[in-house]
Coordinates of C-alpha atoms in Angstrom, one line a residue:
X1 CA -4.2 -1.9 -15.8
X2 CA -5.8 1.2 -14.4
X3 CA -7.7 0.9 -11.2
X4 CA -11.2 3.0 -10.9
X5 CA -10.5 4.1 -7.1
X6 CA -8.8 2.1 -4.0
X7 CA -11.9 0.1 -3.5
X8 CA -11.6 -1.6 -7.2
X9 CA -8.0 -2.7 -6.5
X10 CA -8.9 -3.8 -2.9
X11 CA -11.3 -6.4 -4.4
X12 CA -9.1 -7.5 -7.0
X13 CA -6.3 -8.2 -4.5
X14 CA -9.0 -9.9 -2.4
X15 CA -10.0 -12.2 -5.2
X16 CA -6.0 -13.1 -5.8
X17 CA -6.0 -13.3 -1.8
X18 CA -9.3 -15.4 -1.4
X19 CA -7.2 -18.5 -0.8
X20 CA -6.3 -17.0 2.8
X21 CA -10.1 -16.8 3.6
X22 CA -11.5 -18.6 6.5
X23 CA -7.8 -18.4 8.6
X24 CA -8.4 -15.4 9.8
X25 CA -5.4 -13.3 8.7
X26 CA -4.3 -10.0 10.1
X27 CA -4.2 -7.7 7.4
X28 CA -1.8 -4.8 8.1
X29 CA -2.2 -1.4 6.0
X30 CA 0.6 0.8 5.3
X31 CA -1.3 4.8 6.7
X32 CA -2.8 6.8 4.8
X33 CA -3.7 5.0 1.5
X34 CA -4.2 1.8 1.8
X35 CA -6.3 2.0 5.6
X36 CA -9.4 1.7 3.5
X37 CA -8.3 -0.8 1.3
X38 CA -7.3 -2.9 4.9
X39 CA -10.1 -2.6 5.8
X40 CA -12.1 -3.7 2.5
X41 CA -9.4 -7.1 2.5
X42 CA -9.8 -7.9 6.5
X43 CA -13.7 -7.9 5.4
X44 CA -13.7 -10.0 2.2
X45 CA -11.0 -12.2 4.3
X46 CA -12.3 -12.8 7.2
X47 CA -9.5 -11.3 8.8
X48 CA -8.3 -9.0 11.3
X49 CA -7.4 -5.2 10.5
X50 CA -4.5 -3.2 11.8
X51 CA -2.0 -0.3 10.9
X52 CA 2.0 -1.3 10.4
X53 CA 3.7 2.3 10.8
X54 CA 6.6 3.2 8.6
X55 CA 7.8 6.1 7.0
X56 CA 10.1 6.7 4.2
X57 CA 12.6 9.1 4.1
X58 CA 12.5 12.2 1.5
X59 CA 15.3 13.3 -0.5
X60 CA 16.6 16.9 0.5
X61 CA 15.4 18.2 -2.8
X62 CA 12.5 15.9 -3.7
X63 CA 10.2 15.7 -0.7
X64 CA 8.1 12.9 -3.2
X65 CA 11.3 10.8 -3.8
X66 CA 11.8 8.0 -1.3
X67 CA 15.9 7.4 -0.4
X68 CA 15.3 5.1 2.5
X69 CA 12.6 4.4 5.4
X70 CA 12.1 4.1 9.0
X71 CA 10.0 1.4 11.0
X72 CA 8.5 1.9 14.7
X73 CA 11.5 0.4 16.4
X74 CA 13.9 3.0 14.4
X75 CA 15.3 0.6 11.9
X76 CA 16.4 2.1 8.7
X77 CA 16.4 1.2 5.2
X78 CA 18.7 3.1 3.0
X79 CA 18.8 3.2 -0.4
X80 CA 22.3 2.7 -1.9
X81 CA 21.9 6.0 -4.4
X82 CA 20.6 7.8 -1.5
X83 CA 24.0 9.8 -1.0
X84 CA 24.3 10.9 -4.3
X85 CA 20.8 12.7 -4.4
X86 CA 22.1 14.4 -1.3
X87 CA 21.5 11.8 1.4
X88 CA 24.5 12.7 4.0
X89 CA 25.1 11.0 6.8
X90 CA 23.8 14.2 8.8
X91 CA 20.6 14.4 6.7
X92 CA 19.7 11.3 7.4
X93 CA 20.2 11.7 10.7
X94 CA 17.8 14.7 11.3
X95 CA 15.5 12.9 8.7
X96 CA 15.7 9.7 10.5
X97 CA 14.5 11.5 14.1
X98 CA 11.8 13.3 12.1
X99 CA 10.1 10.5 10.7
X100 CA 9.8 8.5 13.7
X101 CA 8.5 11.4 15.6
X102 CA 5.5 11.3 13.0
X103 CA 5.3 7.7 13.6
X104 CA 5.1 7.8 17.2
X105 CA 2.2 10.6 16.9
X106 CA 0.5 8.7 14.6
X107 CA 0.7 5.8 17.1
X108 CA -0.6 7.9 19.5
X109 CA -3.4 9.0 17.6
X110 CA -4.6 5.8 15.1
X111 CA -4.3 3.3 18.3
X112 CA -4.9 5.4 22.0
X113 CA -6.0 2.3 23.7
X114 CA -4.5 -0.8 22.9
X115 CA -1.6 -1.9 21.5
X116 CA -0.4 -3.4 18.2
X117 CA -1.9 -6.5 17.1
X118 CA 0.7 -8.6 17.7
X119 CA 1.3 -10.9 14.2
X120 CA 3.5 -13.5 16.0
X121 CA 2.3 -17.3 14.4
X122 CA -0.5 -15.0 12.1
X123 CA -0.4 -15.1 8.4
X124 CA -0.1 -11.1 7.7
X125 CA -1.1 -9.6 4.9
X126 CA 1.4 -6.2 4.4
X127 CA -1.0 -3.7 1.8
X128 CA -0.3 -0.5 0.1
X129 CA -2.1 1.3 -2.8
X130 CA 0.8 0.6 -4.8
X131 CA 4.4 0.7 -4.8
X132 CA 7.4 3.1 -6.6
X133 CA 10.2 3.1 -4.9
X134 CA 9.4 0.0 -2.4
X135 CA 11.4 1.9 0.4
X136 CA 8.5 1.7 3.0
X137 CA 7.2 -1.5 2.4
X138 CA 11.0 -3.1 3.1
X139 CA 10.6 -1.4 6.7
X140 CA 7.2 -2.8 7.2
X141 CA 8.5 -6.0 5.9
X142 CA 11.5 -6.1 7.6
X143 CA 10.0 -5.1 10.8
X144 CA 6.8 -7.6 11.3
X145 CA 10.0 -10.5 10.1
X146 CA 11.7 -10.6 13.2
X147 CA 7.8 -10.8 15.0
X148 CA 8.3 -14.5 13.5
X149 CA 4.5 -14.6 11.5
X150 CA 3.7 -18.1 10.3
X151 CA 3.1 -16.5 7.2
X152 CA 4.6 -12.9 5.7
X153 CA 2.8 -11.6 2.3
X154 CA 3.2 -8.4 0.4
X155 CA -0.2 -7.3 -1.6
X156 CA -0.6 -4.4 -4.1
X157 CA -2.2 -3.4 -6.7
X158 CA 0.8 -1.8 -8.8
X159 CA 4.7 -2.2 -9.0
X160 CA 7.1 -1.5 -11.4
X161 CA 8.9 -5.0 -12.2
X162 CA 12.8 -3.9 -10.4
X163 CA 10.4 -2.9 -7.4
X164 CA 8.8 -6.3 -6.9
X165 CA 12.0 -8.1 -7.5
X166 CA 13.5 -5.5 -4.8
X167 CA 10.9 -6.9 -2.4
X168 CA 10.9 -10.4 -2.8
X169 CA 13.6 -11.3 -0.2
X170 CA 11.6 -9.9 2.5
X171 CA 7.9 -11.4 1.8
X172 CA 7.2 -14.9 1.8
X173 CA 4.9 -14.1 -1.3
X174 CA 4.7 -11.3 -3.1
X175 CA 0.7 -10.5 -4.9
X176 CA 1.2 -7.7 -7.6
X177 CA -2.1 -7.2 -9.8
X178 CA 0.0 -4.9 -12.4
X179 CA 3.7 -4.3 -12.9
X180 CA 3.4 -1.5 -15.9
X181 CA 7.0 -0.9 -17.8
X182 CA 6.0 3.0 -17.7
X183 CA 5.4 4.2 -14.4
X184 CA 5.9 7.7 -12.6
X185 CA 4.0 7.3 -10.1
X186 CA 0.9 4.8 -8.2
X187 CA -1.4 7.7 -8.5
X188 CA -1.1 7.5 -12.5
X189 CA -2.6 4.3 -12.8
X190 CA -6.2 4.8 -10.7
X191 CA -8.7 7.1 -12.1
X192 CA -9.6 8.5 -8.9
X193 CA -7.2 9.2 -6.2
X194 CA -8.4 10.8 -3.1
X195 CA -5.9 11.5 -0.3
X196 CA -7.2 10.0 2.8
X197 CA -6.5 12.2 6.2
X198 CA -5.8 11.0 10.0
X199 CA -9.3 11.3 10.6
X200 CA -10.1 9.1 8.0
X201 CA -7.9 6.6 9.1
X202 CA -8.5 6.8 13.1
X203 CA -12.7 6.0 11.9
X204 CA -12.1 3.0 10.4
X205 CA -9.4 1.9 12.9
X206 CA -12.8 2.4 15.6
X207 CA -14.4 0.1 14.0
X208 CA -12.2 -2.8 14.2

């Protein structure tokens, strides 16, 4: 399955998500990527749009290449081959610190004057453009757990199938639209895909 843009997959995950409609979900968007795509669900849901801040962490060698992530409270998911692609205990370290300054900024930036919406008894809806490694979506997942929703799902449009068994402990449900045995990369399977900048993401945030 190959997606035409973002917007295409965020109505197909809506349609697999329409049974949520009407109880006002909070739909949280992993930044950059998938902020429009919240927004597009939290409309077609009835729902309530927000921004769940994680950030992987890179390989030394492979800035692309996910060996772990970090959520907003500093907890840390590492990967167990993250060592031998060079993950040292002192990387990590320094990497650790320098993805949580970015997600403090971005904090900072996306939501100036209020905090988090807070998903405590909500049904949440955790959405990305798509999934490889499944590093930061087990922070996000991990994170909005111990906030105790009623209801904890993971949506995207693309997995590979060991990636959406990876994440199945952490979700309450897991929605995948495609789980291609050939995959590189999510960007391979849409036909156009834009990155989306800070500015982008801060508009639509306004809106909410």
């Amino acid at each position: 399955m190959v997606f035409a843009n973002r917007h295409q997959a965020a109505e197909r995950l809506a349609t697999a998500l329409a049974s949520y409609k009407g109880q006002h979900p909070l739909i949280l968007a992993i930044p950059r990527g998938a902020v429009p795509m919240g927004q597009q669900l939290a409309r077609a849901l009835e729902g309530e749009l927000d921004v769940v801040l994680v950030r992987k962490l890179r390989a030394p060698f492979n800035p692309e290449f996910a060996i772990g992530s970090i959520d907003e409270s500093g907890w840390t998911y590492v990967a167990d081959y993250a060592e031998s692609v060079g993950g040292t205990p002192a990387y990590l370290a320094q990497e650790r610190q320098a993805q949580l300054d970015v997600i403090k900024k971005r904090r900072a930036q996306y939501t100036p004057l209020r905090p988090p919406i807070d998903p405590t008894g909500r049904i949440v809806i955790v959405v990305d453009d798509g999934l490889a490694t499944g590093a930061t979506m087990i922070s996000a997942l991990h994170a909005l757990r111990d906030k105790k929703p009623a209801r904890l799902i993971c949506a995207v449009p693309v997995a590979p199938v060991d990636t959406v068994e990876k994440i199945r402990p952490y979700a309450d449900e897991v929605v995948c639209l495609s789980t291609p045995m050939s995959f590189q990369a999510v960007g391979q399977f849409y036909t156009e895909f834009p990155q989306i900048d800070d500015a982008q993401v801060e508009a639509i945030l306004k809106q909410t």
